[in-house]
Short mmCIF file of C-alpha atoms and ligand atoms in Angstrom, two decimals:
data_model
loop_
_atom_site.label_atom_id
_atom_site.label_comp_id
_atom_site.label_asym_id
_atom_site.label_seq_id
_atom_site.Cartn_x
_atom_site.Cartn_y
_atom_site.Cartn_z
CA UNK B 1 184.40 97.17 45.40
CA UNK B 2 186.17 100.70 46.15
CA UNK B 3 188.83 101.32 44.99
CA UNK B 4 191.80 103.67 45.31
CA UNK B 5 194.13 104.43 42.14
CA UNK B 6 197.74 105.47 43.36
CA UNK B 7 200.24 106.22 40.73
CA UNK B 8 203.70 104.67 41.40
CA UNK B 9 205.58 106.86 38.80
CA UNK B 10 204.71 110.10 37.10
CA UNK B 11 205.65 108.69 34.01
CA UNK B 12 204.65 106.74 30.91
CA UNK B 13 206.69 105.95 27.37
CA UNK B 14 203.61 105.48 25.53
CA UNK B 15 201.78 108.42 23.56
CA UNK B 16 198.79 107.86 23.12
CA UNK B 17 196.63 110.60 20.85
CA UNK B 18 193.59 110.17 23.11
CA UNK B 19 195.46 110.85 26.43
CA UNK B 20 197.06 113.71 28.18
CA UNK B 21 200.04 112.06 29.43
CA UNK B 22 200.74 110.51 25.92
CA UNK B 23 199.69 113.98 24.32
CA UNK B 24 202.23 115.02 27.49
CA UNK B 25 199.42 117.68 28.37
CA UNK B 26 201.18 115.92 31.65
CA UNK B 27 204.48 115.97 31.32
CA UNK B 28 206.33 113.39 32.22
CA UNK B 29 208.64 113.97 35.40
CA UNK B 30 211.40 110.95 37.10
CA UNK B 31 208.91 111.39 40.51
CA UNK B 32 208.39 108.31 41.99
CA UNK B 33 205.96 107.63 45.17
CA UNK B 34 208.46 107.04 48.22
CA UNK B 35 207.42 103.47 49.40
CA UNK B 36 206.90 104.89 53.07
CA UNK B 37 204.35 107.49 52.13
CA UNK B 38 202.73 104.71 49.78
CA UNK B 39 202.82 102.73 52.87
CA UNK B 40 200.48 105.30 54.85
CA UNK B 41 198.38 105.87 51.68
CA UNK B 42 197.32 102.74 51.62
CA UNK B 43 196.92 102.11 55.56
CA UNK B 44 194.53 104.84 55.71
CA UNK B 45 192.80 103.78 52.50
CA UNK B 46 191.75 100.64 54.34
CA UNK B 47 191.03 102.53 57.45
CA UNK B 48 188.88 104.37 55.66
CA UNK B 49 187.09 101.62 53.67
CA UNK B 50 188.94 101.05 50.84
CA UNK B 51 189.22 97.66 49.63
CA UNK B 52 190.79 97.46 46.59
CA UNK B 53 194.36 99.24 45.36
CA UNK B 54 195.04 100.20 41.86
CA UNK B 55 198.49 101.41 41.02
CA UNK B 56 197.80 103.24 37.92
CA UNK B 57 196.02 106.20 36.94
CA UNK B 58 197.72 108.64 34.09
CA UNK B 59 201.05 106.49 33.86
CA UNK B 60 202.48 102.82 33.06
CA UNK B 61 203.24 101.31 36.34
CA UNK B 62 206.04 98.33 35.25
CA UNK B 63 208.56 102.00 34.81
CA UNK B 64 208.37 101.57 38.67
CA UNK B 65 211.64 99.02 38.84
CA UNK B 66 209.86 98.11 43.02
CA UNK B 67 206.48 97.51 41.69
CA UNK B 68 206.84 94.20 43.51
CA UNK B 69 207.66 95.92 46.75
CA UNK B 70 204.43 98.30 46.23
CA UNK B 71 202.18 94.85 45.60
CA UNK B 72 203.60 93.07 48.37
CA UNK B 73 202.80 96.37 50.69
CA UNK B 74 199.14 96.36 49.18
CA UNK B 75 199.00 92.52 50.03
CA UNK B 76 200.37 92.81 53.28
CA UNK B 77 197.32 94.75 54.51
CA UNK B 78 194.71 92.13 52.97
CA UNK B 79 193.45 94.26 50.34
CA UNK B 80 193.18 93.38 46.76
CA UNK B 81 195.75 94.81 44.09
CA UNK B 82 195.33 95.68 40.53
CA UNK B 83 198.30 96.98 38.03
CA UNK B 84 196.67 98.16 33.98
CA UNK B 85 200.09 98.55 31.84
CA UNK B 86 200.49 98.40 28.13
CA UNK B 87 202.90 95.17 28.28
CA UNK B 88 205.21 97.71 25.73
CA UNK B 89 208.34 96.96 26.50
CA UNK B 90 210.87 94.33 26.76
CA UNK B 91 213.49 93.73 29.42
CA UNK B 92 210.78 93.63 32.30
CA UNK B 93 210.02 89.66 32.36
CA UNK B 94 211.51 89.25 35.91
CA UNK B 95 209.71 92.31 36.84
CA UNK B 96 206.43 90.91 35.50
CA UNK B 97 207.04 87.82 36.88
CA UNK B 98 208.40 88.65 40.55
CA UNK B 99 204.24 91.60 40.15
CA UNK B 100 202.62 87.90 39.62
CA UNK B 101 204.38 86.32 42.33
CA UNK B 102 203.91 88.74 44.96
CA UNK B 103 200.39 88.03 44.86
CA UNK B 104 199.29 90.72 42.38
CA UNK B 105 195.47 90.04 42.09
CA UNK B 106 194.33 91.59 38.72
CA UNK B 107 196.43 92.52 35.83
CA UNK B 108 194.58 94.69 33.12
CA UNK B 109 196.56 94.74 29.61
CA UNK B 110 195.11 97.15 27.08
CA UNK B 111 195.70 97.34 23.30
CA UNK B 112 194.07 99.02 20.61
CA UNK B 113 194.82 96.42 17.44
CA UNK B 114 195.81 93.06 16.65
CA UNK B 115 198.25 94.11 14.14
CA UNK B 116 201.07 96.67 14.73
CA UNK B 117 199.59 98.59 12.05
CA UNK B 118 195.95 99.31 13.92
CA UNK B 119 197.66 98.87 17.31
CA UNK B 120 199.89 101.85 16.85
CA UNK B 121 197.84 104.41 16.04
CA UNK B 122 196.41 104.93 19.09
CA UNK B 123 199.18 102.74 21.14
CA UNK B 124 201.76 105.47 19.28
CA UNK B 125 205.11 104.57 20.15
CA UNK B 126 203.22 100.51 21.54
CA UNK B 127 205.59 97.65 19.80
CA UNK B 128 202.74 94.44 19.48
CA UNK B 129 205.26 92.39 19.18
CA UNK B 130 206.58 92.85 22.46
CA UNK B 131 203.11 92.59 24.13
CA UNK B 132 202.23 89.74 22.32
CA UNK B 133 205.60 87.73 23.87
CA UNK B 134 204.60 89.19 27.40
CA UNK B 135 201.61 87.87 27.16
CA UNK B 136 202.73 84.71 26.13
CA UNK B 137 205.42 84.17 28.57
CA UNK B 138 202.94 84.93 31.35
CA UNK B 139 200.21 82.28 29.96
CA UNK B 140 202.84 79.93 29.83
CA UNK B 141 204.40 80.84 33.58
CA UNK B 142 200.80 80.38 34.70
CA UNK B 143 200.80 76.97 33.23
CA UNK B 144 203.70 76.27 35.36
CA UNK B 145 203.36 78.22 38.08
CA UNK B 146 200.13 78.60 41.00
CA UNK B 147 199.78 82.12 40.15
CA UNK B 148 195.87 83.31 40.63
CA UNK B 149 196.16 86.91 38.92
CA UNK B 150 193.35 87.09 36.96
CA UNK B 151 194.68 88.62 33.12
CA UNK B 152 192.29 90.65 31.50
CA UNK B 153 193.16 91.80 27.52
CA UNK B 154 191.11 94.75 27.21
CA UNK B 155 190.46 95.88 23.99
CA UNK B 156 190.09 99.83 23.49
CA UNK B 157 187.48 100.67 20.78
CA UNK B 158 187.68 102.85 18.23
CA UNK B 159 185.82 103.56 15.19
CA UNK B 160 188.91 102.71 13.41
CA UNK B 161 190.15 99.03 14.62
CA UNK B 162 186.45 97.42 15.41
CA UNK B 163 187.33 94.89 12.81
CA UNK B 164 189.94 93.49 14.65
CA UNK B 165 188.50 93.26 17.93
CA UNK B 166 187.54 89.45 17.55
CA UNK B 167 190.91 88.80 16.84
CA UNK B 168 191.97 89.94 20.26
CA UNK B 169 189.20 88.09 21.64
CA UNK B 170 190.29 85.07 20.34
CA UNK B 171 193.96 85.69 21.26
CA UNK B 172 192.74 86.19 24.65
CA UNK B 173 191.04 83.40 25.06
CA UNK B 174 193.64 80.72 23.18
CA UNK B 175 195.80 82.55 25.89
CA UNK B 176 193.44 81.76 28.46
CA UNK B 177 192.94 85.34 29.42
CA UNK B 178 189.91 87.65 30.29
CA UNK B 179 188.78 89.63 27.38
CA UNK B 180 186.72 92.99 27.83
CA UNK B 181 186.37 95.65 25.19
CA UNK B 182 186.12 99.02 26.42
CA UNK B 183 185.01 101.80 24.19
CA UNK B 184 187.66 104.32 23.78
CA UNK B 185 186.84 108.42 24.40
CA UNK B 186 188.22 110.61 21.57
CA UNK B 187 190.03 109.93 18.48
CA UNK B 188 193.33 109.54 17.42
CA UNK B 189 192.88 111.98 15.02
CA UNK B 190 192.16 114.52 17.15
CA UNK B 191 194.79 114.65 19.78
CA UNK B 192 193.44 115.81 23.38
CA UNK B 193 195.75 118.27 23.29
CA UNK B 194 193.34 119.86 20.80
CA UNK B 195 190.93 120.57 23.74
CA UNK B 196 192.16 119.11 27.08
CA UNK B 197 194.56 120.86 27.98
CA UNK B 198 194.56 122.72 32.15
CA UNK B 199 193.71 126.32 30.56
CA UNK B 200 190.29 124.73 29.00
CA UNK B 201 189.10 123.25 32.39
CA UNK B 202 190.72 126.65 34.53
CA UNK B 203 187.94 128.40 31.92
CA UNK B 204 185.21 125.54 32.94
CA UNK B 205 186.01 126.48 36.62
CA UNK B 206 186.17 130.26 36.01
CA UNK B 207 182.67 129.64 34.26
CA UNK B 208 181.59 127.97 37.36
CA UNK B 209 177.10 128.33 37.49
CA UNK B 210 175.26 126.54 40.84
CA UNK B 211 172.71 125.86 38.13
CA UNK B 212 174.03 122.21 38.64
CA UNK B 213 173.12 121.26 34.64
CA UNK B 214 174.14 117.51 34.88
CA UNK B 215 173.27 116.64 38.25
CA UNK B 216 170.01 115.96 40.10
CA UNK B 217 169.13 115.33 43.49
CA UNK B 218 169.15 111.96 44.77
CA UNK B 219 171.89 110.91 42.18
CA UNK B 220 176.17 110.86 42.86
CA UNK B 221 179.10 110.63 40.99
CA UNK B 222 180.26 106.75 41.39
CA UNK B 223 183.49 108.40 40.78
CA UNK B 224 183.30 110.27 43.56
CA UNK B 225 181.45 107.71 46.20
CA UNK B 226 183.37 104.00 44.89
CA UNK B 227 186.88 105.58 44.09
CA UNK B 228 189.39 108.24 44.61
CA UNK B 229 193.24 108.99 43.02
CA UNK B 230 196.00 109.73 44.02
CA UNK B 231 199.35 111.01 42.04
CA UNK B 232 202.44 110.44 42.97
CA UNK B 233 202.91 113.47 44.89
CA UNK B 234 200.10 112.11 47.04
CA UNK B 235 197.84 114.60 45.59
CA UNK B 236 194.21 113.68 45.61
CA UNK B 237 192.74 114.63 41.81
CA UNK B 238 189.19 115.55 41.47
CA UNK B 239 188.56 112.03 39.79
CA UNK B 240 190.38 109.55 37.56
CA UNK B 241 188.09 110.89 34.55
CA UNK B 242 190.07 113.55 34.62
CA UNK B 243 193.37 114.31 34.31
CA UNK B 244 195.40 115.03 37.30
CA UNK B 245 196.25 118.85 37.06
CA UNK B 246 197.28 120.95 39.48
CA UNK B 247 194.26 123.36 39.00
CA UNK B 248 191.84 120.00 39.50
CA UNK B 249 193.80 119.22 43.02
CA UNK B 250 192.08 118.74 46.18
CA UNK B 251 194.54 118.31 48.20
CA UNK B 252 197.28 115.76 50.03
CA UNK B 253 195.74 112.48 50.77
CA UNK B 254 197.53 111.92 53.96
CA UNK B 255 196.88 115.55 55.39
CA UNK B 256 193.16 115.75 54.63
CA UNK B 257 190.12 113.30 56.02
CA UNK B 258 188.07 111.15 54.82
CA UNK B 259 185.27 113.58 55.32
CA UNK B 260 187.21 116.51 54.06
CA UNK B 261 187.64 114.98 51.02
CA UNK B 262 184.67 113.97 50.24
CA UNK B 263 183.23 117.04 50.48
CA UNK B 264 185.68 119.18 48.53
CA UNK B 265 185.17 116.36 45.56
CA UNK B 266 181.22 117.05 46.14
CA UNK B 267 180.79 120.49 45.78
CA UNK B 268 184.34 120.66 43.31
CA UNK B 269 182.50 123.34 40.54
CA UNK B 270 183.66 121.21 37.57
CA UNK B 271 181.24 118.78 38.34
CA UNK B 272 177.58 120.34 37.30
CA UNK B 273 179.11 121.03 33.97
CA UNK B 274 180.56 116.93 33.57
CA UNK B 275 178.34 114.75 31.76
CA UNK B 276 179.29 111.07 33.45
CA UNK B 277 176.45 109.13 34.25
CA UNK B 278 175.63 109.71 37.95
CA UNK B 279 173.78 106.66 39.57
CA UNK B 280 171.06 106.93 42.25
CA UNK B 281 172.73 107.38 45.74
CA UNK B 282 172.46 104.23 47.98
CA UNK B 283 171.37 104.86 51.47
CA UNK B 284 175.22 104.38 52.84
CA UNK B 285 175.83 107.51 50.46
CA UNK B 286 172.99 109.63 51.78
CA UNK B 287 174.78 108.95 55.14
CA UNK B 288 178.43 109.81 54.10
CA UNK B 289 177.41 112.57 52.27
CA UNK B 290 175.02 113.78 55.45
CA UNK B 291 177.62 113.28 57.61
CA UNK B 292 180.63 114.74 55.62
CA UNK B 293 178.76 118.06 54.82
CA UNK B 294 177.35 118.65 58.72
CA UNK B 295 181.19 118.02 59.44
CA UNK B 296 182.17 120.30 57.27
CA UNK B 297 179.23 123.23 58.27
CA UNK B 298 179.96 122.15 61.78
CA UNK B 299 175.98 121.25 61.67
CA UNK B 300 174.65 119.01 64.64
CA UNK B 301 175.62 115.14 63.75
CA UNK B 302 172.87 113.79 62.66
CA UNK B 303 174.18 110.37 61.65
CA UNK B 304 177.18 108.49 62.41
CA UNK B 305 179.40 107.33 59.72
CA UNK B 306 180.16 103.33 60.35
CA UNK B 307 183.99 103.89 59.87
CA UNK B 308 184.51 107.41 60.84
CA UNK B 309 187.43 107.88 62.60
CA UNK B 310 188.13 110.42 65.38
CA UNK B 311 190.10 112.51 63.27
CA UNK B 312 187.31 112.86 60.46
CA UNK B 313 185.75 114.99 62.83
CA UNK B 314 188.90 117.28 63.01
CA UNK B 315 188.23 120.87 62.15
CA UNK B 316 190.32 121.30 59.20
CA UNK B 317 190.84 125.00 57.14
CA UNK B 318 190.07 124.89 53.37
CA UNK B 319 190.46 126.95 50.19
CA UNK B 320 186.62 125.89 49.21
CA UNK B 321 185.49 128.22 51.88
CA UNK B 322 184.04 131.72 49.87
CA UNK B 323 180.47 132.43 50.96
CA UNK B 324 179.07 130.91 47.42
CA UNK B 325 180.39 127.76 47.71
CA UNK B 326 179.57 127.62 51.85
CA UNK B 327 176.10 128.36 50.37
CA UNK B 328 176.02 125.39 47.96
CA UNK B 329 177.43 123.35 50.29
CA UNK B 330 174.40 124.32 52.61
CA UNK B 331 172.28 124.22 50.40
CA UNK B 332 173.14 120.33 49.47
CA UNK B 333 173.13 119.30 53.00
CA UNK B 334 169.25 120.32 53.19
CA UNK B 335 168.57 118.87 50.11
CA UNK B 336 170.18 115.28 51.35
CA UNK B 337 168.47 115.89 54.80
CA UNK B 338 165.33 115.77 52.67
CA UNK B 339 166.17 112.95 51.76
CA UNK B 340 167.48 110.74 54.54
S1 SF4 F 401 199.48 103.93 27.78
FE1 SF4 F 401 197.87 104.79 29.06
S2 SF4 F 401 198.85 106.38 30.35
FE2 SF4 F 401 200.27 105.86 28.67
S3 SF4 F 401 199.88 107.39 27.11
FE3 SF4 F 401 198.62 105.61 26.60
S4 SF4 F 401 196.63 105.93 27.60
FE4 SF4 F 401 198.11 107.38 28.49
S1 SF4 F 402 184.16 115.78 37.06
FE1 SF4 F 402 182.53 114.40 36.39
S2 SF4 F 402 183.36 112.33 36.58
FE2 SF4 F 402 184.66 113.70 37.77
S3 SF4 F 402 183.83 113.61 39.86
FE3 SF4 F 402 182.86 115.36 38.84
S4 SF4 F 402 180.96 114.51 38.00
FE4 SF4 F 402 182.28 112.78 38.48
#
């Protein structure tokens, strides 16, 4: 199902080692999405296909005080809504319960320990306590209550907590819960803001080669064809794999088409230097990608995207547009005529 991630907040009061909002590599900032931007976010999200909305990216979503009121937009357009949160913090039951209520479909809790001890040390600042009664209070209002969110404890993995991950697992499931364990990236001994800071990917970009060393033809970035994310300036970011820096913008969501964006995420030159796994492209890629690149080159159409609207054919002015990457961009439209 694709999916777009739209932050409600610029914000989070965990931090995390392994992340560069808890590392504050993205500071934190009191910005919060205006609900009637959000509003045409997600309108044109489903317009354009989307089907699913995720309000989280790089931040904690329950800081938002209206999550409710972002849900109950999401649900009011039919689509399905997810919320991931750390559950760290207390004061937020009626918040949590009035997310539930308004229909929220998935909620994704993630913890790194079953003991406060293992929990905080890559949950830094994460009180288990306090998740462990949110959790509880929601198992027990779903007892009560016809709620259908589905729960899912996810367990992040580390080389340092793997003993306790059956513990979680069975906490999950005496709670009735999902369980998934996800394997974490990094360690918390090595903070991301050893390495992951904006200047290391500005000197990725500035070492920008066509050579395309981790892509292939005939493979895509799921990131790029099943999701996209948005900040809460409206930004779109290259990809929820990575963080959402200014210098890895491609531009506002609500000013840019579906077409438009696809392509600047495409041929973005971070990519042939990114090792996540590509998949093989389906035949509904071939055609999005064929059409959003003859778009873009102003080639002859030669297929119709199913859901393209009359404005994805707008002629819209970009900063991609030096010779090099028109080139690339050329040269990756022949290569998918090839093979359509
Ligand atoms: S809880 Fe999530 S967003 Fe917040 S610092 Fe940790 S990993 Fe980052
Ligand atoms: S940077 Fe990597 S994960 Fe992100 S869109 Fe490019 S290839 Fe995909």
């Amino acid at each position: 199902m694709s999916i777009i991630y739209v932050d409600l907040i610029d914000a989070c009061h965990m931090k995390c080692p392994t992340c560069v909002r808890g590392t504050r590599l993205l500071p934190n900032s009191s910005r919060r999405i205006p609900m009637e931007q959000f509003e045409r976010i997600v309108e044109k999200a489903k317009h354009e296909g989307y089907e699913n909305v995720g309000l989280y990216n790089w931040t904690e979503p329950f800081l938002n005080a209206r999550i409710a009121d972002y849900i109950r937009v999401v649900k009011s357009l039919g689509l399905h809504c997810e919320v991931s949160t750390t559950l760290s913090f207390r004061g937020r039951t009626a918040l949590i319960e009035e997310s539930l209520r308004a229909g929220l479909n998935k909620l994704i809790v993630s913890v790194s320990g079953f003991t406060q001890e293992i929990h905080q040390i890559n949950h830094r600042g994460g009180d288990l306590a306090m998740v462990k009664a949110n959790l509880e209070h929601i198992s027990q209002l779903m007892a009560q209550e016809p709620i259908k969110t589905q729960i899912l404890l996810r367990f992040l993995r580390f080389d340092h907590n793997r003993e306790q991950e059956p513990l979680v697992a069975d906490y999950a499931q005496w709670l009735g819960f999902a369980f998934e364990p996800l394997q974490g990236v990094g360690t918390a001994d090595n903070p991301v803001s050893n390495y992951a800071h904006q200047e290391s990917f500005l000197k990725r970009l500035r070492d920008y080669s066509p050579a395309r060393l981790q892509m292939h033809d005939g493979e895509v970035c799921p990131l790029i064809m099943d999701t996209v994310a948005v900040d809460a300036n409206g930004m779109v970011s290259l990809c929820c794999a990575n963080p959402n820096y200014p210098a890895l913008e491609i531009g506002p969501y609500l000013d840019l088409t579906r077409d438009e964006i696809l392509v600047r995420r495409y041929a973005h030159p971070l990519c042939p230097s990114c090792t996540f796994p590509r998949r093989d492209a389906t035949t509904a890629d071939r055609k999005r990608l064929l059409h959003a690149l003859s778009v873009r080159l102003k080639a002859p159409q030669e297929t119709e995207s199913p859901e393209a609207s009359p404005e994805d054919r707008s002629d819209i002015s970009t900063d991609l547009g030096t010779n090099g990457m028109l080139d690339d961009i050329k040269g990756r439209l022949k290569r998918w005529r090839a093979f359509g």
